[in-house]
Amino acid sequence: MTTQQHVKPAVGCLVRDPVTYEALPVEGKLVEMNSYWVRKAAAGDIEIVEPATQDLKTKGDKQ
C-alpha cells in the first residue's frame, strides 16, 4: 500500500515532480510518497502539509 501526502515546496525552492517534470505548485500537490519525496523532505526542500479544507456546501433545496 502506498502512502499519499500533500506536499508543497519550501520557501524559495523550485521542486520538480519526477513523474511530470513540472514544478510543484506553490499551493502544493497530493503525491505518492516514494524515496524522491522522502529525500526532498529530509533536505528541507518540501513541506508535508495538511491539504486546505474546502467549504463543502450541499447542493439542493435550502430550508
Short mmCIF file of C-alpha atoms in Angstrom, two decimals:
data_model
loop_
_atom_site.label_atom_id
_atom_site.label_comp_id
_atom_site.label_asym_id
_atom_site.label_seq_id
_atom_site.Cartn_x
_atom_site.Cartn_y
_atom_site.Cartn_z
CA MET A 1 0.00 0.00 0.00
CA THR A 2 1.34 3.40 -0.92
CA THR A 3 1.04 6.48 1.21
CA GLN A 4 -0.07 9.76 -0.25
CA GLN A 5 0.74 13.12 1.31
CA HIS A 6 0.04 16.71 0.40
CA VAL A 7 3.38 18.46 -0.12
CA LYS A 8 4.38 21.97 -1.08
CA PRO A 9 7.76 23.48 -1.89
CA ALA A 10 9.69 25.23 0.87
CA VAL A 11 10.03 28.99 0.53
CA GLY A 12 12.47 29.82 -2.25
CA CYS A 13 12.69 26.26 -3.59
CA LEU A 14 11.77 25.05 -7.05
CA VAL A 15 10.97 21.36 -6.85
CA ARG A 16 10.02 19.29 -9.87
CA ASP A 17 7.67 16.34 -9.88
CA PRO A 18 9.73 13.33 -11.02
CA VAL A 19 6.78 11.92 -12.99
CA THR A 20 5.66 15.02 -14.92
CA TYR A 21 8.86 17.13 -14.66
CA GLU A 22 6.63 20.11 -13.87
CA ALA A 23 7.35 22.45 -10.98
CA LEU A 24 5.49 21.65 -7.79
CA PRO A 25 2.76 24.31 -7.39
CA VAL A 26 3.16 26.80 -4.54
CA GLU A 27 -0.17 25.66 -3.07
CA GLY A 28 1.09 22.09 -3.09
CA LYS A 29 0.01 18.79 -4.57
CA LEU A 30 -1.03 15.32 -3.45
CA VAL A 31 1.82 12.93 -4.24
CA GLU A 32 2.70 9.29 -3.67
CA MET A 33 5.42 9.27 -1.02
CA ASN A 34 8.34 7.47 -2.63
CA SER A 35 12.07 7.80 -1.98
CA TYR A 36 12.27 11.01 -4.06
CA TRP A 37 9.76 12.88 -1.89
CA VAL A 38 11.22 11.45 1.33
CA ARG A 39 14.67 12.75 0.31
CA LYS A 40 13.24 16.17 -0.59
CA ALA A 41 11.51 16.37 2.81
CA ALA A 42 14.71 15.35 4.64
CA ALA A 43 16.67 18.02 2.74
CA GLY A 44 14.08 20.68 3.64
CA ASP A 45 13.11 21.31 0.02
CA ILE A 46 9.43 20.46 0.63
CA GLU A 47 6.97 20.67 3.49
CA ILE A 48 4.43 17.96 4.22
CA VAL A 49 1.18 19.78 4.96
CA GLU A 50 -2.48 19.12 5.52
CA PRO A 51 -4.47 19.97 2.40
CA ALA A 52 -6.53 23.14 2.63
CA THR A 53 -10.05 22.24 3.60
CA GLN A 54 -12.68 23.46 1.25
CA ASP A 55 -16.11 24.64 2.25
CA LEU A 56 -18.27 21.76 1.17
CA LYS A 57 -21.74 23.05 0.56
CA THR A 58 -24.54 20.67 -0.15
CA LYS A 59 -26.41 21.18 -3.35
CA GLY A 60 -30.15 21.17 -3.32
CA ASP A 61 -33.01 23.00 -1.69
CA LYS A 62 -32.28 25.36 1.16
CA GLN A 63 -34.57 25.00 4.10
#
